[in-house]
Amino acid sequence: MNKPNIIWTNVLIFSITGLVALIGVPWYGVVYGYDGYHLLATVLCIGYCGMSITAGYHRLWSHHAYETNIVIRIIYAIGGAFALQNSALHWSSDHRVHHRYVDNNEKDPYSAKKGFWYSHIGWMLREYQRERYDDYTNVPDLKRDPVVMWQHKNYIWLSAATNFGIPLAIGFWHGDIWGMLLTVGVLRLVISHHVTFFINSLAHLWGHQPYSDKNSAKDNALIAYFTFGEGYHNYHHSFQFDYRNGIRWWQFDPTKWLIWSLDKLGLAGNLRRCGNERIEKAKAQMLLQKANDGLSKLPNADEIRDKLHTEYEHLIEHINQAYEAKKAWLEMKKNDLIEAYDKSEAMKQYKELKSNLQEQRERWNSLVAQYA
Ligand SMILES: [Zn+2]
Ligand SMILES: [Zn+2]
């Protein structure tokens, strides 16, 4: 079978910028030197490009994890063109196909089942899904966003203006045009490209799966550090509408912190989160499955298997009761007509069920830890 045609524009952009970053940038540094401003401007522009993709293209436009005003959307649209990753309309359409058909080698545009190289960059080098390129039927909502359509129609000149204009302007101001073109222009683009590409490649190949193993997506804290929080990809594929990828407050997810801050400043709203009850059940289900797999390697494990299932069922029961009681208590708290006595009764009951759940969690965790 003939291979699809090569997309020369992409091949040339990736190889020329890659070579310049590898050879030209260090050469210029040795001969003329860089200073702190080169570093600062490069880091800030990597942040602008990266967050425009993760907070804008990904969590806002592809998944509607929150809403934001037109000014922020224009800032994302310009940053997305600067990141040179196609228009938000095209990117989001590809990304929705990726979620829908994840790991399907025919349909997932960057299926990690086809290996690291293909899912990282190979998928962009040939016309693998030519028939789908102009098909935007899966993004009708985005066609109604004037910012998305403006960026899509003006993508070529916007990306040229940002990729040349921003480094030139900073270089002119700093008095080193070539140095800034190399660092803010080329090095920034290459780093920004590859860290985003890692989400499609590494985050589907390396890490663990606490929420689901129905697809290849992995959670990997290390990858989260250089992908603006997108390394918690197993969580993301399980609960894609959640504005967070790292759900614990301490998990490195600057995209989540940005969205949260925009909300607090009144610049964003309708932040969507998955309820803790669903998350906890998904984790318990995964642990049960892993423990069962571990047990299948042991002889005469029937008794342990029965115990495991009983404890799992107890856990689910406790989760249901505790979250139900919490809901009832919160409902009462909201309602002023309820007697104070009833409210404190409901709270007492909730606290008791919560501590029962905690005890059961500990039993469950120490049991599964032996086999999972
Ligand atoms: Zn993915
Ligand atoms: Zn996604």
XYZ file of C-alpha atoms and ligand atoms in Angstrom:
374
model
C 0.000 0.000 0.000
C 1.256 3.461 -0.906
C 2.143 5.732 1.958
C 0.113 8.980 2.193
C 1.713 12.110 0.721
C 4.328 13.950 2.743
C 3.206 17.319 4.169
C 6.296 19.306 3.207
C 5.317 22.488 5.064
C 5.292 20.585 8.373
C 8.415 18.563 7.590
C 10.328 21.751 6.754
C 9.038 23.735 9.751
C 9.848 20.952 12.242
C 13.252 20.091 10.779
C 14.523 23.636 10.144
C 13.417 24.987 13.550
C 14.742 21.808 15.229
C 18.158 22.136 13.583
C 18.417 25.860 14.313
C 17.517 25.212 17.976
C 20.112 22.440 18.224
C 22.960 24.126 16.321
C 22.288 27.831 15.678
C 21.116 28.739 19.197
C 24.167 27.330 21.065
C 26.560 28.612 18.351
C 25.246 32.179 18.689
C 25.446 31.843 22.470
C 29.111 30.840 22.332
C 30.053 33.579 19.853
C 27.921 36.530 21.052
C 26.439 35.387 24.356
C 22.978 35.660 25.870
C 21.871 37.473 29.005
C 19.074 37.171 31.543
C 16.633 39.010 29.265
C 16.926 36.343 26.574
C 16.153 33.698 29.165
C 13.285 35.632 30.749
C 11.646 36.498 27.414
C 11.967 32.894 26.204
C 10.478 31.437 29.384
C 7.586 33.928 29.402
C 6.795 33.228 25.750
C 6.939 29.443 26.325
C 4.413 30.014 29.133
C 2.182 32.153 26.911
C 2.194 29.614 24.055
C 1.787 26.625 26.387
C -1.063 28.033 28.425
C -2.879 29.293 25.322
C -2.933 25.681 24.168
C -3.764 24.009 27.515
C -6.176 26.574 28.998
C -7.498 27.840 25.648
C -7.427 25.227 22.876
C -7.721 22.271 25.209
C -9.760 22.902 28.351
C -11.870 25.804 27.056
C -12.525 25.097 23.398
C -12.146 21.325 23.070
C -13.854 20.404 26.349
C -15.881 23.420 27.569
C -14.520 22.880 31.078
C -15.309 26.544 31.824
C -16.342 29.778 30.164
C -14.444 33.006 29.743
C -14.896 36.440 28.202
C -13.938 37.652 24.732
C -10.725 39.410 25.805
C -9.241 36.252 27.352
C -10.375 34.271 24.302
C -8.583 36.710 21.971
C -5.438 36.417 24.120
C -5.637 32.597 23.794
C -6.284 32.807 20.038
C -3.186 34.961 19.486
C -1.091 32.723 21.784
C -2.325 29.634 19.908
C -1.198 31.116 16.577
C 2.138 31.993 18.227
C 2.417 28.328 19.349
C 1.977 27.329 15.675
C -0.313 24.368 16.295
C -2.970 25.101 13.679
C -6.191 27.006 14.380
C -8.225 26.367 17.534
C -11.048 25.060 15.320
C -8.816 22.480 13.648
C -6.961 21.545 16.836
C -10.169 21.029 18.820
C -11.763 19.003 16.046
C -8.733 16.671 16.002
C -8.744 16.511 19.775
C -12.406 15.564 20.016
C -11.778 12.741 17.535
C -8.831 11.667 19.713
C -11.062 11.393 22.810
C -13.859 9.683 20.952
C -11.726 7.071 19.201
C -8.728 6.971 21.539
C -6.218 4.206 20.610
C -8.129 3.322 17.454
C -5.376 3.154 14.829
C -7.735 4.018 11.983
C -9.547 6.931 13.578
C -7.550 8.418 16.470
C -5.438 11.093 14.696
C -2.496 10.556 17.066
C -3.061 7.035 18.332
C -0.316 6.078 20.805
C -0.888 2.438 19.807
C 1.085 3.308 16.662
C 4.121 4.077 18.813
C 6.010 7.014 20.278
C 7.191 8.595 17.021
C 3.798 8.506 15.300
C 1.829 9.933 18.247
C 4.511 12.550 18.966
C 5.136 14.032 15.533
C 4.812 11.404 12.780
C 1.060 11.912 12.433
C 1.679 15.478 11.218
C 4.273 14.607 8.594
C 2.027 12.771 6.120
C -1.601 13.162 5.034
C -2.801 10.261 7.169
C -6.400 11.425 7.485
C -6.695 13.660 4.424
C -10.442 13.049 4.093
C -11.070 14.556 7.540
C -8.979 17.748 7.200
C -11.805 20.134 6.306
C -14.503 18.293 8.215
C -15.532 20.414 11.161
C -18.865 18.745 11.874
C -17.787 17.786 15.402
C -17.215 21.428 16.439
C -20.516 23.213 15.611
C -20.348 25.042 18.963
C -16.936 26.500 18.084
C -18.199 27.687 14.707
C -20.513 29.961 16.697
C -17.594 31.516 18.626
C -16.564 34.640 16.663
C -13.046 34.557 18.168
C -12.477 30.971 16.994
C -13.708 31.774 13.473
C -11.695 35.006 13.279
C -8.547 33.123 14.275
C -9.299 30.281 11.836
C -9.745 32.666 8.883
C -6.703 34.760 9.762
C -4.499 31.958 11.027
C -1.672 32.269 8.478
C -0.937 35.947 8.952
C -1.566 35.760 12.715
C 1.006 33.011 13.113
C 3.516 34.810 10.878
C 2.955 38.120 12.690
C 3.404 36.605 16.152
C 6.293 34.271 15.329
C 8.334 37.004 13.633
C 6.810 40.132 15.167
C 7.124 39.258 18.870
C 10.819 38.200 18.767
C 11.645 41.146 16.475
C 9.933 43.645 18.780
C 11.653 42.255 21.894
C 14.989 42.113 20.042
C 14.633 45.692 18.847
C 13.853 46.843 22.401
C 16.743 44.827 23.850
C 19.206 45.733 21.112
C 19.860 42.151 19.956
C 17.518 41.249 17.129
C 19.314 38.049 16.025
C 19.683 36.770 19.588
C 15.966 37.217 20.298
C 14.961 35.723 16.925
C 16.956 32.630 17.846
C 15.769 32.289 21.459
C 12.248 33.765 21.588
C 11.654 32.908 17.925
C 13.082 29.457 17.320
C 14.070 27.890 20.650
C 10.755 28.901 22.235
C 8.803 27.388 19.313
C 10.689 24.088 19.359
C 10.361 23.649 23.139
C 6.717 24.689 23.067
C 5.991 22.238 20.225
C 7.627 19.226 21.805
C 6.257 19.684 25.319
C 2.735 19.808 23.875
C 3.474 16.792 21.675
C 4.537 14.849 24.779
C 0.900 14.911 25.923
C -0.053 12.845 22.873
C 2.959 10.542 23.034
C 4.530 10.115 26.503
C 1.319 10.757 28.461
C -0.185 7.758 26.648
C 2.841 5.524 27.122
C 4.475 6.172 30.481
C 2.826 6.384 33.907
C 0.092 4.704 35.889
C -3.649 4.323 35.549
C -5.512 5.057 38.792
C -8.925 5.735 37.197
C -9.293 3.561 34.138
C -7.417 1.166 31.907
C -9.987 1.276 29.127
C -7.549 3.423 27.138
C -3.801 4.034 27.125
C -3.842 7.458 28.895
C -1.501 7.653 31.895
C -1.042 9.837 34.964
C 2.553 10.997 35.268
C 3.545 13.756 37.716
C 6.881 14.298 35.978
C 5.233 14.963 32.608
C 2.825 17.369 34.369
C 5.828 19.558 35.288
C 6.640 20.444 31.725
C 3.173 20.249 30.152
C 1.461 22.864 32.326
C -0.359 20.162 34.290
C -1.534 17.978 31.405
C 0.491 14.993 32.636
C -2.490 13.800 34.683
C -3.819 12.371 31.468
C -5.470 9.222 32.850
C -7.699 11.439 34.965
C -8.325 13.695 31.987
C -9.449 10.875 29.689
C -11.741 9.568 32.450
C -13.333 12.936 33.289
C -12.565 15.141 30.302
C -15.013 17.923 31.168
C -13.214 18.705 34.472
C -11.282 22.002 34.379
C -8.606 20.314 36.511
C -6.222 17.586 35.379
C -4.339 17.284 38.662
C -7.200 17.207 41.163
C -5.250 17.487 44.429
C -4.318 21.047 45.410
C -0.632 20.097 45.487
C -0.564 18.407 42.099
C 1.328 20.608 39.631
C -1.332 21.946 37.291
C -0.697 25.635 36.471
C -3.482 25.537 33.868
C -5.947 24.693 36.645
C -4.512 27.502 38.807
C -4.844 29.973 35.937
C -8.487 29.038 35.321
C -9.218 29.134 39.048
C -7.611 32.611 39.322
C -9.547 33.900 36.304
C -12.702 32.708 38.039
C -11.788 34.477 41.287
C -11.076 37.677 39.332
C -14.494 37.448 37.689
C -12.959 36.776 34.254
C -14.170 33.171 33.949
C -17.122 31.150 35.183
C -19.022 27.852 35.157
C -15.924 25.846 36.105
C -16.868 22.173 35.818
C -15.585 19.538 38.219
C -16.277 15.875 38.604
C -17.795 14.975 41.974
C -15.524 13.248 44.516
C -17.954 10.341 44.821
C -17.513 9.363 41.166
C -13.744 9.814 41.354
C -13.458 7.653 44.466
C -15.608 4.908 42.957
C -13.548 4.874 39.764
C -10.359 4.499 41.821
C -11.819 1.689 43.937
C -12.989 -0.145 40.834
C -9.505 0.104 39.299
C -7.875 -1.165 42.508
C -10.279 -4.097 42.651
C -9.402 -5.014 39.100
C -5.656 -4.733 39.740
C -5.912 -6.815 42.934
C -7.897 -9.450 41.027
C -5.200 -9.538 38.373
C -2.554 -9.928 41.104
C -4.566 -12.735 42.730
C -4.969 -14.626 39.482
C -1.236 -15.381 39.671
C -1.573 -16.993 43.119
C -2.777 -20.586 43.746
C -5.833 -21.159 45.987
C -6.748 -17.490 46.184
C -10.528 -18.018 46.267
C -10.875 -17.094 49.914
C -8.894 -13.879 49.529
C -10.850 -13.046 46.396
C -14.136 -13.388 48.309
C -12.827 -11.166 51.084
C -11.683 -8.607 48.561
C -15.107 -8.454 46.934
C -16.881 -8.196 50.280
C -14.635 -5.321 51.355
C -15.120 -3.620 47.991
C -18.872 -3.837 48.351
C -18.672 -2.444 51.885
C -16.574 0.419 50.608
C -19.086 1.311 47.884
C -21.901 1.106 50.426
C -20.044 3.433 52.812
C -19.282 5.841 49.971
C -22.968 5.956 49.009
C -24.101 6.529 52.601
C -21.521 9.195 53.459
C -22.060 11.225 50.286
C -25.837 10.895 50.625
C -25.655 12.209 54.197
C -23.391 15.040 53.114
C -25.880 16.051 50.424
C -28.761 15.965 52.943
C -26.831 18.063 55.438
C -25.788 20.649 52.807
C -29.389 20.844 51.633
C -30.570 21.530 55.187
C -27.848 24.085 55.764
C -29.085 26.002 52.739
C -32.688 25.918 53.915
C -33.354 28.419 56.709
C -36.808 27.110 57.580
C -35.424 23.855 58.996
C -35.121 23.658 62.771
C -31.614 24.097 64.165
C -32.008 20.705 65.881
C -32.616 18.911 62.576
C -29.624 20.559 61.045
C -27.265 19.524 63.811
C -28.731 15.985 63.710
C -28.016 15.798 59.992
C -24.497 17.068 60.560
C -23.920 14.536 63.341
C -25.096 11.738 61.101
C -22.899 12.894 58.257
C -19.836 13.093 60.506
C -20.442 9.597 61.778
C -20.854 8.138 58.299
C -17.797 10.030 57.161
C -15.659 8.497 59.877
C -17.094 5.041 59.082
C -16.118 5.602 55.477
C -12.622 6.635 56.503
C -12.218 3.421 58.521
C -13.433 1.350 55.598
C -11.098 3.199 53.227
C -8.145 2.300 55.431
C -9.166 -1.384 55.605
C -9.640 -1.451 51.853
C -6.371 0.285 51.062
C -4.304 -1.996 53.277
C -6.027 -5.066 51.810
C -5.581 -4.150 48.148
C -2.020 -2.936 48.734
C -1.042 -6.578 49.243
C -2.217 -7.711 45.804
C -2.707 -4.719 43.496
Zn -4.925 11.794 25.130
Zn -8.577 16.417 26.137
